[in-house]
Amino acid sequence: QNCEIVVEGDGWDQRRHDVRSGPFRISSVFRSDYEPLRSIRITRVSGDMEVQEGSWTLTPQANGQTEISYEAWSKPGFWVPRWFITRSVKRDAPRILANLKNMAESTAG
């Protein structure tokens, strides 16, 4: 699996994401638009995904912590078994959240 920034602008970037597992290979390019400390919106640019949209929303809480909400809509342009998608999300989501937490904590305060 690989994810790298291929184009960057002011408040946005485009990333190429390649996922490989067994016989399945999915490659996509998506754009992330950043509203600092508020949200990240993701939209499909090109690649194997027919649908690739999502958003991260950050909501400050009264106790000084931040609640993060994530919504995603993804559909490959070809048949992929449900177990592959489920396994990918279960494998990747904890790592993504840990990375996000580490980045947030390193820039706080």
PDB file of C-alpha atoms in Angstrom:
ATOM      1  CA  GLN A   1       0.000   0.000   0.000  1.00  0.00           C
ATOM      2  CA  ASN A   2       1.251   3.466  -0.862  1.00  0.00           C
ATOM      3  CA  CYS A   3      -0.130   6.994  -0.536  1.00  0.00           C
ATOM      4  CA  GLU A   4       1.762  10.024  -1.785  1.00  0.00           C
ATOM      5  CA  ILE A   5       1.073  13.660  -2.568  1.00  0.00           C
ATOM      6  CA  VAL A   6       1.331  14.255  -6.321  1.00  0.00           C
ATOM      7  CA  VAL A   7       0.191  17.916  -6.521  1.00  0.00           C
ATOM      8  CA  GLU A   8      -0.073  20.519  -3.785  1.00  0.00           C
ATOM      9  CA  GLY A   9      -1.704  23.930  -3.594  1.00  0.00           C
ATOM     10  CA  ASP A  10      -2.793  26.479  -1.017  1.00  0.00           C
ATOM     11  CA  GLY A  11      -5.189  24.583   1.265  1.00  0.00           C
ATOM     12  CA  TRP A  12      -5.415  21.442  -0.868  1.00  0.00           C
ATOM     13  CA  ASP A  13      -3.489  18.526  -2.298  1.00  0.00           C
ATOM     14  CA  GLN A  14      -3.977  15.567  -4.605  1.00  0.00           C
ATOM     15  CA  ARG A  15      -2.836  12.136  -3.500  1.00  0.00           C
ATOM     16  CA  ARG A  16      -2.273   8.905  -5.340  1.00  0.00           C
ATOM     17  CA  HIS A  17      -3.323   5.922  -3.262  1.00  0.00           C
ATOM     18  CA  ASP A  18      -2.409   2.372  -4.292  1.00  0.00           C
ATOM     19  CA  VAL A  19      -3.846  -0.589  -2.397  1.00  0.00           C
ATOM     20  CA  ARG A  20      -2.749  -4.165  -3.064  1.00  0.00           C
ATOM     21  CA  SER A  21      -4.058  -7.287  -1.396  1.00  0.00           C
ATOM     22  CA  GLY A  22      -3.841 -10.702  -2.993  1.00  0.00           C
ATOM     23  CA  PRO A  23      -5.197 -10.461  -6.524  1.00  0.00           C
ATOM     24  CA  PHE A  24      -6.745  -7.018  -5.966  1.00  0.00           C
ATOM     25  CA  ARG A  25      -5.044  -3.806  -7.015  1.00  0.00           C
ATOM     26  CA  ILE A  26      -6.813  -0.471  -6.671  1.00  0.00           C
ATOM     27  CA  SER A  27      -5.197   2.795  -7.655  1.00  0.00           C
ATOM     28  CA  SER A  28      -6.861   6.177  -7.233  1.00  0.00           C
ATOM     29  CA  VAL A  29      -6.125   9.876  -7.187  1.00  0.00           C
ATOM     30  CA  PHE A  30      -8.199  12.067  -4.890  1.00  0.00           C
ATOM     31  CA  ARG A  31      -8.195  15.687  -3.853  1.00  0.00           C
ATOM     32  CA  SER A  32      -8.224  16.808  -0.230  1.00  0.00           C
ATOM     33  CA  ASP A  33      -9.406  20.334   0.588  1.00  0.00           C
ATOM     34  CA  TYR A  34      -8.376  21.528   4.037  1.00  0.00           C
ATOM     35  CA  GLU A  35     -10.157  24.001   6.277  1.00  0.00           C
ATOM     36  CA  PRO A  36      -7.665  24.149   9.165  1.00  0.00           C
ATOM     37  CA  LEU A  37      -9.004  22.994  12.515  1.00  0.00           C
ATOM     38  CA  ARG A  38     -12.463  22.437  10.986  1.00  0.00           C
ATOM     39  CA  SER A  39     -12.611  19.910   8.157  1.00  0.00           C
ATOM     40  CA  ILE A  40     -11.059  17.952   5.317  1.00  0.00           C
ATOM     41  CA  ARG A  41     -13.151  17.190   2.227  1.00  0.00           C
ATOM     42  CA  ILE A  42     -12.104  14.408  -0.147  1.00  0.00           C
ATOM     43  CA  THR A  43     -13.213  14.070  -3.785  1.00  0.00           C
ATOM     44  CA  ARG A  44     -12.278  11.661  -6.561  1.00  0.00           C
ATOM     45  CA  VAL A  45     -10.000  12.911  -9.344  1.00  0.00           C
ATOM     46  CA  SER A  46      -9.169   9.748 -11.318  1.00  0.00           C
ATOM     47  CA  GLY A  47      -8.294   6.089 -11.085  1.00  0.00           C
ATOM     48  CA  ASP A  48     -10.058   2.817 -10.377  1.00  0.00           C
ATOM     49  CA  MET A  49     -12.658   4.246  -7.996  1.00  0.00           C
ATOM     50  CA  GLU A  50     -16.035   5.058  -9.506  1.00  0.00           C
ATOM     51  CA  VAL A  51     -17.019   6.913  -6.326  1.00  0.00           C
ATOM     52  CA  GLN A  52     -14.608   8.363  -3.788  1.00  0.00           C
ATOM     53  CA  GLU A  53     -15.913  11.108  -1.539  1.00  0.00           C
ATOM     54  CA  GLY A  54     -15.638  11.830   2.117  1.00  0.00           C
ATOM     55  CA  SER A  55     -15.149  14.328   4.867  1.00  0.00           C
ATOM     56  CA  TRP A  56     -13.481  14.648   8.226  1.00  0.00           C
ATOM     57  CA  THR A  57     -15.146  17.123  10.576  1.00  0.00           C
ATOM     58  CA  LEU A  58     -13.450  18.361  13.744  1.00  0.00           C
ATOM     59  CA  THR A  59     -15.696  19.664  16.526  1.00  0.00           C
ATOM     60  CA  PRO A  60     -14.147  21.252  19.636  1.00  0.00           C
ATOM     61  CA  GLN A  61     -15.610  19.932  22.900  1.00  0.00           C
ATOM     62  CA  ALA A  62     -16.129  21.801  26.175  1.00  0.00           C
ATOM     63  CA  ASN A  63     -13.467  19.661  27.883  1.00  0.00           C
ATOM     64  CA  GLY A  64     -10.756  20.900  25.503  1.00  0.00           C
ATOM     65  CA  GLN A  65     -10.745  17.743  23.382  1.00  0.00           C
ATOM     66  CA  THR A  66     -11.853  17.498  19.763  1.00  0.00           C
ATOM     67  CA  GLU A  67     -14.422  15.103  18.351  1.00  0.00           C
ATOM     68  CA  ILE A  68     -13.651  13.794  14.871  1.00  0.00           C
ATOM     69  CA  SER A  69     -16.392  12.563  12.539  1.00  0.00           C
ATOM     70  CA  TYR A  70     -15.663  10.774   9.278  1.00  0.00           C
ATOM     71  CA  GLU A  71     -17.996   9.934   6.422  1.00  0.00           C
ATOM     72  CA  ALA A  72     -16.922   8.159   3.267  1.00  0.00           C
ATOM     73  CA  TRP A  73     -18.537   6.930   0.079  1.00  0.00           C
ATOM     74  CA  SER A  74     -16.397   4.582  -1.979  1.00  0.00           C
ATOM     75  CA  LYS A  75     -17.118   2.287  -4.868  1.00  0.00           C
ATOM     76  CA  PRO A  76     -14.480   0.682  -7.068  1.00  0.00           C
ATOM     77  CA  GLY A  77     -15.130   0.741 -10.801  1.00  0.00           C
ATOM     78  CA  PHE A  78     -15.072  -3.068 -10.789  1.00  0.00           C
ATOM     79  CA  TRP A  79     -16.327  -5.861  -8.544  1.00  0.00           C
ATOM     80  CA  VAL A  80     -14.492  -6.273  -5.247  1.00  0.00           C
ATOM     81  CA  PRO A  81     -15.687  -8.623  -2.506  1.00  0.00           C
ATOM     82  CA  ARG A  82     -17.164  -6.997   0.583  1.00  0.00           C
ATOM     83  CA  TRP A  83     -14.596  -8.766   2.814  1.00  0.00           C
ATOM     84  CA  PHE A  84     -11.777  -6.932   1.013  1.00  0.00           C
ATOM     85  CA  ILE A  85     -13.278  -3.515   1.743  1.00  0.00           C
ATOM     86  CA  THR A  86     -14.131  -4.437   5.349  1.00  0.00           C
ATOM     87  CA  ARG A  87     -10.652  -5.814   6.002  1.00  0.00           C
ATOM     88  CA  SER A  88      -9.020  -2.738   4.469  1.00  0.00           C
ATOM     89  CA  VAL A  89     -11.043  -0.355   6.638  1.00  0.00           C
ATOM     90  CA  LYS A  90     -10.418  -2.371   9.817  1.00  0.00           C
ATOM     91  CA  ARG A  91      -6.701  -2.479   9.040  1.00  0.00           C
ATOM     92  CA  ASP A  92      -6.278   1.139   7.960  1.00  0.00           C
ATOM     93  CA  ALA A  93      -8.680   3.134  10.163  1.00  0.00           C
ATOM     94  CA  PRO A  94      -6.802   2.650  13.478  1.00  0.00           C
ATOM     95  CA  ARG A  95      -3.506   3.640  11.865  1.00  0.00           C
ATOM     96  CA  ILE A  96      -5.057   6.701  10.190  1.00  0.00           C
ATOM     97  CA  LEU A  97      -6.628   7.823  13.470  1.00  0.00           C
ATOM     98  CA  ALA A  98      -3.378   7.267  15.382  1.00  0.00           C
ATOM     99  CA  ASN A  99      -1.459   9.314  12.800  1.00  0.00           C
ATOM    100  CA  LEU A 100      -4.066  12.083  12.978  1.00  0.00           C
ATOM    101  CA  LYS A 101      -3.895  12.104  16.792  1.00  0.00           C
ATOM    102  CA  ASN A 102      -0.085  12.239  16.760  1.00  0.00           C
ATOM    103  CA  MET A 103      -0.078  15.110  14.267  1.00  0.00           C
ATOM    104  CA  ALA A 104      -2.697  17.038  16.240  1.00  0.00           C
ATOM    105  CA  GLU A 105      -0.853  16.571  19.515  1.00  0.00           C
ATOM    106  CA  SER A 106       2.479  17.572  17.997  1.00  0.00           C
ATOM    107  CA  THR A 107       1.055  20.860  16.697  1.00  0.00           C
ATOM    108  CA  ALA A 108      -1.072  21.694  19.758  1.00  0.00           C
ATOM    109  CA  GLY A 109       0.093  24.197  22.239  1.00  0.00           C
TER     110      GLY A 109
END
